[in-house]
Short mmCIF file of C-alpha atoms in Angstrom, two decimals:
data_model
loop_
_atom_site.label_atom_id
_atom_site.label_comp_id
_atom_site.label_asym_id
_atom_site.label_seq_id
_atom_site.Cartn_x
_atom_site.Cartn_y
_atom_site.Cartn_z
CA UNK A 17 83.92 114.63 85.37
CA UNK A 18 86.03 114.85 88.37
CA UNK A 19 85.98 111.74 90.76
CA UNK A 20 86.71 112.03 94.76
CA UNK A 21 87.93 110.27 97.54
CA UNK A 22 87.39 110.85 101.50
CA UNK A 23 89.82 108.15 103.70
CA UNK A 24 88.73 107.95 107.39
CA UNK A 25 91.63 106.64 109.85
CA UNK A 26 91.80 105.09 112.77
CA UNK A 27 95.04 104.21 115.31
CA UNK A 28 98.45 105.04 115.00
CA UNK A 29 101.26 106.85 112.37
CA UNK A 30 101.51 102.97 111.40
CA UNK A 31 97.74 103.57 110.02
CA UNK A 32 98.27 107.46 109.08
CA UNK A 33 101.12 106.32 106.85
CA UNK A 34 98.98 103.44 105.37
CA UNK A 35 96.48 105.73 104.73
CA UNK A 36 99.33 108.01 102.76
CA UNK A 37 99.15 104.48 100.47
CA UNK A 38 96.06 104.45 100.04
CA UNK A 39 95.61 107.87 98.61
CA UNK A 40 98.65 107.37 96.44
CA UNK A 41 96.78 104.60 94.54
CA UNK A 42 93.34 106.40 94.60
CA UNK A 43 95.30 109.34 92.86
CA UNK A 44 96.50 107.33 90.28
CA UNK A 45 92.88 106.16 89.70
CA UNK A 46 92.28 109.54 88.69
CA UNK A 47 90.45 110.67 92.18
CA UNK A 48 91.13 113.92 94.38
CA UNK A 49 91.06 114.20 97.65
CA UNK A 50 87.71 116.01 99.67
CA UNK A 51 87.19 117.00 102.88
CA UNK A 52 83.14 116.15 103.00
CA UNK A 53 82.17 112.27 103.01
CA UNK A 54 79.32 112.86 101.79
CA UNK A 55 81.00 114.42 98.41
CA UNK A 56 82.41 111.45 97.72
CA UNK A 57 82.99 108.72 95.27
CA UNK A 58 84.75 106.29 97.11
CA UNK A 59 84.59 106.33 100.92
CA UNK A 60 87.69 103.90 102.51
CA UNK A 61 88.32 103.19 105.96
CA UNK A 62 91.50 102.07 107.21
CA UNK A 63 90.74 100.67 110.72
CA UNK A 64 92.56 99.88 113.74
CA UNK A 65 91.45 96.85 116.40
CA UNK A 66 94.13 97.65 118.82
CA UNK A 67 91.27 98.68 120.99
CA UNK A 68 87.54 97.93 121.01
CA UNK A 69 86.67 101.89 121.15
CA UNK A 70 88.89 102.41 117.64
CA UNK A 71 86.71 99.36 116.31
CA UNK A 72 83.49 100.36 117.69
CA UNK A 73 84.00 104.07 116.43
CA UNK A 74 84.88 102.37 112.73
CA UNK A 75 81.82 100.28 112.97
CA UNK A 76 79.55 103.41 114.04
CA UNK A 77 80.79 105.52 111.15
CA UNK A 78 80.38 102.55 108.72
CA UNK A 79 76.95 101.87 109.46
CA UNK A 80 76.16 106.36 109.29
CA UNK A 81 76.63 105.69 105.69
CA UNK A 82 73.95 103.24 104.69
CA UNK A 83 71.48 106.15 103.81
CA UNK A 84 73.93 107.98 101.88
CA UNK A 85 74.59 104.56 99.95
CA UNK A 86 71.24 104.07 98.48
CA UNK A 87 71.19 108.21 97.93
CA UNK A 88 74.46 107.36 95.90
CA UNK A 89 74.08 104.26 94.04
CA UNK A 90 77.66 104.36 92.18
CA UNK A 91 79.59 105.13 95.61
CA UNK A 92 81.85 102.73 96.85
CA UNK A 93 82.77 102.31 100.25
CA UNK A 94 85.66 100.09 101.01
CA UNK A 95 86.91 98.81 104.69
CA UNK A 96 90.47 97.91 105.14
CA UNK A 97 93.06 97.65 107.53
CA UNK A 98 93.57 95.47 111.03
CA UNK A 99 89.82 94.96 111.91
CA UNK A 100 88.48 93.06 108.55
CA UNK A 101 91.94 91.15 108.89
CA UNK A 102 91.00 89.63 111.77
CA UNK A 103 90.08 86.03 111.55
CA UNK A 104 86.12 85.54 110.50
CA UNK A 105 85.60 89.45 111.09
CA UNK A 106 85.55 90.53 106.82
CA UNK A 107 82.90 88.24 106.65
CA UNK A 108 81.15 89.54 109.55
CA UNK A 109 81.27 92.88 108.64
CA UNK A 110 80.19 92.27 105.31
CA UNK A 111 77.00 90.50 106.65
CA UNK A 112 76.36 93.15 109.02
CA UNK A 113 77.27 96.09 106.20
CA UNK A 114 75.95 94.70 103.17
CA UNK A 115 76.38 97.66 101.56
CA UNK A 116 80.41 97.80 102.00
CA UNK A 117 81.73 97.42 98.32
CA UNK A 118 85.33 96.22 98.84
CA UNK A 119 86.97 94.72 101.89
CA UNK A 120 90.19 94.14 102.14
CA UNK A 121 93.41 93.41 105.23
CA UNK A 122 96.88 94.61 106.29
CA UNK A 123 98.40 91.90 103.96
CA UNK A 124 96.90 93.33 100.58
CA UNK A 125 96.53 96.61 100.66
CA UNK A 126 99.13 97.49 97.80
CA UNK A 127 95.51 95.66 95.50
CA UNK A 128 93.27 98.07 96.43
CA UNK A 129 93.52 99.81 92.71
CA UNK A 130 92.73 95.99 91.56
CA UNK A 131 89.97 96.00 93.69
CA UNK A 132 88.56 98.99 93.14
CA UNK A 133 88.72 98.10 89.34
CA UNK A 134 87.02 94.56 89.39
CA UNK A 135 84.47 96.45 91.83
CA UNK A 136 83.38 99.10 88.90
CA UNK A 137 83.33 95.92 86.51
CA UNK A 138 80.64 93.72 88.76
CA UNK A 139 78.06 94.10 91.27
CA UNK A 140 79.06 92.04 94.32
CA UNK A 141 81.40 92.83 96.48
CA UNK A 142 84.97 92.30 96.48
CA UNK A 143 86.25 90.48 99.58
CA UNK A 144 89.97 89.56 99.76
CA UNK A 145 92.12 88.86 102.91
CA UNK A 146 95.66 87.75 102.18
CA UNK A 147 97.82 85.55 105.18
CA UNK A 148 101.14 88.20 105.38
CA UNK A 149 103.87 85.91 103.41
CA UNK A 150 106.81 87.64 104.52
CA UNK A 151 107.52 89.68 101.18
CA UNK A 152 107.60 93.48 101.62
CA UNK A 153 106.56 95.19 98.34
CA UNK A 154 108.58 98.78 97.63
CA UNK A 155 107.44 100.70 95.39
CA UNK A 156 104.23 101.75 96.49
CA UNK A 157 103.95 105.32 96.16
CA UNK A 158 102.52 107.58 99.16
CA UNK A 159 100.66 110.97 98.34
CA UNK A 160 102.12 112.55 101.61
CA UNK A 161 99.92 114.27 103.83
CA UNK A 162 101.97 115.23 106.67
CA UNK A 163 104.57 118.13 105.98
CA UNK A 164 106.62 118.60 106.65
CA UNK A 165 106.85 115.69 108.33
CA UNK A 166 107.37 112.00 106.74
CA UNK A 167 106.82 108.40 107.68
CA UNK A 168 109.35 105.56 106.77
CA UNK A 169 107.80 101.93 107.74
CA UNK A 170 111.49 100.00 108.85
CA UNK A 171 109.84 96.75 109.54
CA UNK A 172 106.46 95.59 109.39
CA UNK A 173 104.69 92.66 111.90
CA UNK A 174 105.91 91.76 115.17
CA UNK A 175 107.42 88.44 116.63
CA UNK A 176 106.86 89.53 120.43
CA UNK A 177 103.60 88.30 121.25
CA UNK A 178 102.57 89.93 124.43
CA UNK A 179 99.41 88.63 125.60
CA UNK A 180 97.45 91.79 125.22
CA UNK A 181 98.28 92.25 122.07
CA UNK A 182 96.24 91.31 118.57
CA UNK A 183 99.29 92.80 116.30
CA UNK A 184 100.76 89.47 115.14
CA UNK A 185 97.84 87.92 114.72
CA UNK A 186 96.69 90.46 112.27
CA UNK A 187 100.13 91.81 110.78
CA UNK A 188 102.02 88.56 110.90
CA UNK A 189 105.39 88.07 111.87
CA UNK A 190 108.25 90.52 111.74
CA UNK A 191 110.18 91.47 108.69
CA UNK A 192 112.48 94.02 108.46
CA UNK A 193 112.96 96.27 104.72
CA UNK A 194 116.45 96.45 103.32
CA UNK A 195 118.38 99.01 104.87
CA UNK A 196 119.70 100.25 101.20
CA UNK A 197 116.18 100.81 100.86
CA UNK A 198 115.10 103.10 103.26
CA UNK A 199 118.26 105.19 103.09
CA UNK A 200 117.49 105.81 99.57
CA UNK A 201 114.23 107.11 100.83
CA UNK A 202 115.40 108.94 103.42
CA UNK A 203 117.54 110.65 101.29
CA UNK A 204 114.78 111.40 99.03
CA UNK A 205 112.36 113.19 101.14
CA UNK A 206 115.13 115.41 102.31
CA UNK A 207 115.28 116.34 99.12
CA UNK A 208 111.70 117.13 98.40
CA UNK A 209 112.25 119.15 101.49
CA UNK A 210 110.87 116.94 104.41
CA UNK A 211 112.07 118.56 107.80
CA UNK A 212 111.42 115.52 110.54
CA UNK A 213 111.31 112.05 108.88
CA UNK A 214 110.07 109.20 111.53
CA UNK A 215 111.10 105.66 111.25
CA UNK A 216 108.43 103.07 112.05
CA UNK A 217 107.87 99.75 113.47
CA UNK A 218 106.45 97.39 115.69
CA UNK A 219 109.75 96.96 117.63
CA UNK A 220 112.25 99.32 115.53
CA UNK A 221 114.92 97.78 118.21
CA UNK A 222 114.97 94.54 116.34
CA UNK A 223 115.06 95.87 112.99
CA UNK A 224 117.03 93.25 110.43
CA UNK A 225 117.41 90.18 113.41
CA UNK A 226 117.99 87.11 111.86
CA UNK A 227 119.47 88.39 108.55
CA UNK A 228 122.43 90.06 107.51
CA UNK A 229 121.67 93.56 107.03
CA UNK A 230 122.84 96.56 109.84
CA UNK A 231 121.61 97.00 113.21
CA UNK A 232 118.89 99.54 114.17
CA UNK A 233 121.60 101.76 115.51
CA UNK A 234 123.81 101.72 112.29
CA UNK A 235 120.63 102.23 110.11
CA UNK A 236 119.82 105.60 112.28
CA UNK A 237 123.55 106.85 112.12
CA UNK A 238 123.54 105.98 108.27
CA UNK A 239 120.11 108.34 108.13
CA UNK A 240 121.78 111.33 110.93
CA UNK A 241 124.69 111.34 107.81
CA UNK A 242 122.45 112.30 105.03
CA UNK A 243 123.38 115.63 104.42
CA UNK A 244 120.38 118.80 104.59
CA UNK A 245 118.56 120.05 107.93
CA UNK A 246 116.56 117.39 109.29
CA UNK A 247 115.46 115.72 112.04
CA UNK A 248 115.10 112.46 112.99
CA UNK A 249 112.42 110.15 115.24
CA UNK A 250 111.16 106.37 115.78
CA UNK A 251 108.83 104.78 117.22
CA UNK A 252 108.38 101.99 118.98
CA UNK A 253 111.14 101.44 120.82
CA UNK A 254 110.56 97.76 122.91
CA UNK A 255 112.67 98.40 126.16
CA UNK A 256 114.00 94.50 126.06
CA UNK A 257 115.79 95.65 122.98
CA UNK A 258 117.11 98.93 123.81
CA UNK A 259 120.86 98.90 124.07
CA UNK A 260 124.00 100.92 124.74
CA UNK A 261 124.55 101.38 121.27
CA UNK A 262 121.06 103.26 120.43
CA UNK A 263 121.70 105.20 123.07
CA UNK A 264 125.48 106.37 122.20
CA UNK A 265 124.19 107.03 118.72
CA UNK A 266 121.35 108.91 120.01
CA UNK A 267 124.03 111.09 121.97
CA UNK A 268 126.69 111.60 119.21
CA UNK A 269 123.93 112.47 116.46
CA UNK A 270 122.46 115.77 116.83
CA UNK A 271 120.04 115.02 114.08
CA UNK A 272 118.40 112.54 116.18
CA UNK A 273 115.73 113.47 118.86
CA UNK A 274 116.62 113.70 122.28
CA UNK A 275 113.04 112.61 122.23
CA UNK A 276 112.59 107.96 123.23
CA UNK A 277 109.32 106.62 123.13
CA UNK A 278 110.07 103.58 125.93
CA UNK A 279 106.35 101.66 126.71
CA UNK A 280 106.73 100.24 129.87
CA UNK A 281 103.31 99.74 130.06
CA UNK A 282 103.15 98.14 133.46
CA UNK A 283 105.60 98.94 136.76
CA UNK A 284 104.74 95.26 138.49
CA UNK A 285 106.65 92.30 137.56
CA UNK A 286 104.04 89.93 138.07
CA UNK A 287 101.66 91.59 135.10
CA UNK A 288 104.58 92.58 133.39
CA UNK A 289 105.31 88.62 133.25
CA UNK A 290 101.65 87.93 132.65
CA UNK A 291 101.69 90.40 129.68
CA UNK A 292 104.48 88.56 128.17
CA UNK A 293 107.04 91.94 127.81
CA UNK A 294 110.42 89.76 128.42
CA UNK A 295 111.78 92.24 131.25
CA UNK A 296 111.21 93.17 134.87
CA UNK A 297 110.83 96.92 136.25
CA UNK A 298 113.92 96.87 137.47
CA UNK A 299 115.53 95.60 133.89
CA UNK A 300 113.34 98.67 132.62
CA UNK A 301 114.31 101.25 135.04
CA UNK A 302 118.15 99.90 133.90
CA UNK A 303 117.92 100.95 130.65
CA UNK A 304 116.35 104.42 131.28
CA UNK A 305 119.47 104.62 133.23
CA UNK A 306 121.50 104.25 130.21
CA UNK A 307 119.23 106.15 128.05
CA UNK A 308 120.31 108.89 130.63
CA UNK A 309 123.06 108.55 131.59
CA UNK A 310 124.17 109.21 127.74
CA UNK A 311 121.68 111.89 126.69
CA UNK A 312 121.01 113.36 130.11
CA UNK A 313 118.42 115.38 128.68
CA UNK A 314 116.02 112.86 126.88
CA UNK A 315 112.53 113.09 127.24
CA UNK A 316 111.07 110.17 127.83
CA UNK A 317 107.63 108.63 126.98
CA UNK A 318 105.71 105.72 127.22
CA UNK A 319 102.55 103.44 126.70
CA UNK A 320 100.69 102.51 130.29
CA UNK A 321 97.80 99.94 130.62
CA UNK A 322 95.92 99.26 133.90
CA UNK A 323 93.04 97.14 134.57
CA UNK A 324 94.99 94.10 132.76
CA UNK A 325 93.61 90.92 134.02
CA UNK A 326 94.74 89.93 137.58
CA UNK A 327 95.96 93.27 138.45
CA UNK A 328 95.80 94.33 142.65
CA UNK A 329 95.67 97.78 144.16
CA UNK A 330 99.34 96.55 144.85
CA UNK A 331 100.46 96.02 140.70
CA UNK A 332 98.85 99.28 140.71
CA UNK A 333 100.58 101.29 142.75
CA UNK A 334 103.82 99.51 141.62
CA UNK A 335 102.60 101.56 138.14
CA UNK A 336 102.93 104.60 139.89
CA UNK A 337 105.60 104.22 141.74
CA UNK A 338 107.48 103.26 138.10
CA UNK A 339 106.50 106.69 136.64
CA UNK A 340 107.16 108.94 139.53
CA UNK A 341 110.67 107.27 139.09
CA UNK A 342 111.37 107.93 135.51
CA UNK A 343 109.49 111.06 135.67
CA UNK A 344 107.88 110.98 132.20
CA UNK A 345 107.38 114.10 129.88
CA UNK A 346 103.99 112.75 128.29
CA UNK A 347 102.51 109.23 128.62
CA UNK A 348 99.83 107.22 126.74
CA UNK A 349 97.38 105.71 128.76
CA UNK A 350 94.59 103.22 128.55
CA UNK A 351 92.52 100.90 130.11
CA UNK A 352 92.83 97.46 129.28
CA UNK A 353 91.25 96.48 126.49
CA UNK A 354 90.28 92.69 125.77
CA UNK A 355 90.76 91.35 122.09
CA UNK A 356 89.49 88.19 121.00
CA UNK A 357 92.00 85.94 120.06
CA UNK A 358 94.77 87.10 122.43
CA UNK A 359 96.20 85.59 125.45
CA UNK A 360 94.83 88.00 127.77
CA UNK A 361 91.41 87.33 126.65
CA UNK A 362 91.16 84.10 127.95
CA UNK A 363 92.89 85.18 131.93
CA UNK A 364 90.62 84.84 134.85
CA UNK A 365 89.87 87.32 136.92
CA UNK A 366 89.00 90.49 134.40
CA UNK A 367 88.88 93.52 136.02
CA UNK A 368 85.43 95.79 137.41
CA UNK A 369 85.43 98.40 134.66
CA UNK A 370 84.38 100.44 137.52
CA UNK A 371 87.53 99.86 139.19
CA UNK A 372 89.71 100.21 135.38
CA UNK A 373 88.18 103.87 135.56
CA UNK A 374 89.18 104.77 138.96
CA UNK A 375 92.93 103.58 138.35
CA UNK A 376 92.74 105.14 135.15
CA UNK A 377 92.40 108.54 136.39
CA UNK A 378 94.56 107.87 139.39
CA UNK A 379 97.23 107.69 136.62
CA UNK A 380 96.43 110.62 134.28
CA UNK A 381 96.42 112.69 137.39
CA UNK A 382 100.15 111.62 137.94
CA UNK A 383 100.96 112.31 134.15
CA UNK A 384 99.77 115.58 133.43
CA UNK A 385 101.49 116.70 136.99
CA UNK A 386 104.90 115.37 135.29
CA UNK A 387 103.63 116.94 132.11
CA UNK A 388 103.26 120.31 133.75
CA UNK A 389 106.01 120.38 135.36
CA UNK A 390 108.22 119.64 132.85
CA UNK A 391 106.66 122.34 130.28
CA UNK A 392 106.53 124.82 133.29
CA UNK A 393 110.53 124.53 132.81
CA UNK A 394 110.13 126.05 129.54
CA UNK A 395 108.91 129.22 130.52
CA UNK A 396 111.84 132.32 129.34
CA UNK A 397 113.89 129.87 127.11
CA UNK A 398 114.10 130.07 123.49
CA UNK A 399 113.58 126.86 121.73
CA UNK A 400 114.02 125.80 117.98
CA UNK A 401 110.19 124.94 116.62
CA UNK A 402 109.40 123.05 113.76
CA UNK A 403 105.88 124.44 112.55
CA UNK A 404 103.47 121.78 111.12
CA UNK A 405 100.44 123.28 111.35
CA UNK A 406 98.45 126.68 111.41
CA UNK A 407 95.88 126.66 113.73
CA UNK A 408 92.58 128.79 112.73
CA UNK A 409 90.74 128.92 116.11
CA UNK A 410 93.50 130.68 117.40
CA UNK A 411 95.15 132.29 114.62
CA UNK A 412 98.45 130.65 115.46
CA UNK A 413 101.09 128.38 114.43
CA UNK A 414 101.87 125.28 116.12
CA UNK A 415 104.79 122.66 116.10
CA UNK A 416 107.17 121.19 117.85
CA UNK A 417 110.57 121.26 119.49
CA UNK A 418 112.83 117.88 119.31
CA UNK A 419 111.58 116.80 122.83
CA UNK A 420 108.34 116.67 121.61
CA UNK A 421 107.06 119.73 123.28
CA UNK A 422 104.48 121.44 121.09
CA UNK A 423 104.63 124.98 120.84
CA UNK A 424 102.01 127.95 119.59
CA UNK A 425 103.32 131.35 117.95
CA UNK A 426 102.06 133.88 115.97
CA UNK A 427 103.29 134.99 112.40
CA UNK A 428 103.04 137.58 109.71
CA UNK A 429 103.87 134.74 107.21
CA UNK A 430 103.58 131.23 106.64
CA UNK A 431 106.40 129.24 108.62
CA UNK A 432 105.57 126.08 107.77
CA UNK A 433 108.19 123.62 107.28
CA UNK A 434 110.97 126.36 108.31
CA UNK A 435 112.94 125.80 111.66
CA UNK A 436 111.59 128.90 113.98
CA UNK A 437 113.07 130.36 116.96
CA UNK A 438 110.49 130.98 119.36
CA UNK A 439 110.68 132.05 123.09
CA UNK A 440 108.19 130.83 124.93
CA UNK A 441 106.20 133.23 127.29
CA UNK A 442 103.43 130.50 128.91
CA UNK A 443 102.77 127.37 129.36
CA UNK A 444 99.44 125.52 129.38
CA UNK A 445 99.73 122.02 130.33
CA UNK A 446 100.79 119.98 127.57
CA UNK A 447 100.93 123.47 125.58
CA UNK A 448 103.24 126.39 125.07
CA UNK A 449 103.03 129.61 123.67
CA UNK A 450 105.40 132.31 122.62
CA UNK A 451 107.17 134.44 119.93
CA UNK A 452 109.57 134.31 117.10
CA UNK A 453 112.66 135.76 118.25
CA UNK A 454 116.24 136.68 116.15
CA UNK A 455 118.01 135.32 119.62
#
């Protein structure tokens, strides 16, 4: 009898490629993949508690499952990820979701098989949260969900601490993979025919500090040398590391995306300082100048946060001012979000969430303008598109170009995976459209 698995995921690629993991070890269990929740035998979700919507929205689809539960009486529903690894939250969870089988953290998710296993052989639940101790376990295979494009985790954790943030506290501190490592797994999905492999991280800047393996920059031109048709991406670049170097490499590789994902998140010094991000806007604005100055045509994009505790109509407009400067292709915004257990949380004078949503879509105003205007440019060139995806609404393809820009086109076959030419006719906001084209 045929056994299936539904994974629900929350946050970023960091999560999407965790979640990879975790259906790698459900197949070997002997379970397939379905689309339905409700046709399943085990039900995981791999949270995020970056922000309190991501965790509200996990707990909200947690607790839509209790009636299927007791319809379902061998169904197992396990919770991992960032929110149960949170200190005192598995156990909270578990009291408020009896019913959750298996919870488990960041830390040991490469056990979830083991779990799963002493699970079938008892009737309480299995609750396990590991503290990270700095060993990174390869091996673990991925069932790959994203062709044609691929995730490589560089370094896992973060040692940067900014006061916002509950990353550290729940993926300890940073450690970087072997660079021998992921080049052998770089050079592997080419193979298998990956098109766009993305290198992640906390703060891919500081990849290998403090031991004696390569520099970010070397490990990226190591990658660019693999031979094959591919491209190359990372994410997240912290400005206080971005150097000279990254960007020359950036420049001499054409391989590599003319595509930098730089989170400035503030454009005032003083919450910049009271966030803890180690620079200044004008140290920022410095190295978008050398980002440019060597790949003059670099699209540029970032994380923004307002309503951060203490912030004036002045910090605000200093945000503004920032972006109109460095004239963004696509930003990231959010309102401030406080997490228990960070810095932040414990600042004076928390902003009116009435005021948060007022600056909020001061600034998304402001984006999508830059946004606009920058696809508007688009309009009569022919670009090189990556297709990813076929959409069925509108009977089209979609992917991307290298700046990011994502593209629609029709097709009398499947492109997928296969570097199109595509001139674009329109553009739609953060969309284009177009055709294949032999030019």
């Amino acid at each position: 009898m045929e056994k299936y698995y539904h994974i629900t995921t929350y946050g970023c690629q960091m999560n999407v490629h965790e979640s990879e993991k975790i259906a790698g070890a459900l197949t070997e269990l002997g379970y397939k993949a379905c689309e339905n929740i409700e046709n399943a035998d085990i039900a995981v979700f791999n949270t995020c508690c970056i922000r309190e919507n991501a965790e509200n929205h996990a707990f909200g689809n947690i607790g839509m499952l209790k009636k299927l539960k007791a319809q379902k009486k061998g169904m197992i529903i396990a919770v991992g990820g960032c929110l149960p690894q949170q200190i005192g939250k598995a156990n909270a969870l578990h009291s408020k979701f009896p019913y959750v089988d298996i919870v488990f953290g960041t830390h040991n998710l490469g056990k979830l098989k083991d779990y799963i296993l002493k699970k079938q052989g008892q009737k309480k639940s299995v609750i396990e949260i590991e503290e990270c101790d700095g060993v990174i376990n390869e091996g673990e295979k991925a069932l790959r969900t994203s062709y044609p494009n691929a995730w490589i985790n560089i370094t896992y954790g973060c040692n940067n601490f900014c006061s916002y943030c509950i990353v550290p506290y729940v993926r300890g501190r940073e450690r970087s993979r072997r660079s021998e490592d992921i080049i052998n797994e770089a050079r592997e999905l080419i193979a298998e025919g990956y098109k766009e492999l993305t290198l992640l991280g906390q703060n891919v800047n500081s990849y290998a500090n403090g031991t004696d393996d390569i520099p970010f920059y070397k490990l990226l031109e190591k990658i660019a040398a693999i031979d094959g048709k591919f491209r190359l991406r990372f994410m997240t670049s912290h400005p206080k590391d971005f150097s000279k170097d990254l960007a020359k490499v950036i420049a001499d590789n054409e391989k590599i995306c003319n595509c930098v994902h730089l989170p400035v998140q503030s454009g005032s010094d003083s919450i910049l300082k009271a966030m803890n991000r180690k620079y200044t806007s004008a140290d920022y604005l410095k190295k978008v100048d050398i980002l440019k100055k060597y790949v003059p045509d670099c699209a540029i994009t970032t994380d923004l946060i307002v309503g951060f505790p203490g912030e004036t109509d002045k910090d605000f407009n200093d945000t503004l001012e920032l972006v109109k400067k460095v004239g963004y292709t696509s930003a990231f915004t959010y309102v401030y979000s406080r997490r228990d257990g960070t810095v932040a949380a414990k600042m004076e004078n928390q902003i009116d969430k009435e005021v948060s949503k007022a600056r909020i879509m001061q600034l998304i105003d402001l984006v999508n303008s830059q946004t606009r205007e920058h696809s508007a440019k688009y309009v009569g060139k022919t670009v090189e598109i990556l297709p990813e995806d076929f959409d069925k609404k509108k009977g089209m393809y979609l992917g991307r170009d290298e700046y990011g820009a994502m593209a629609y086109f029709k097709s009398e076959r499947d492109v997928i995976g296969e570097f199109t030419k595509v001139k674009i006719l329109g553009a739609n906001g953060i969309s284009l459209s177009g055709e294949i084209t032999e030019d």
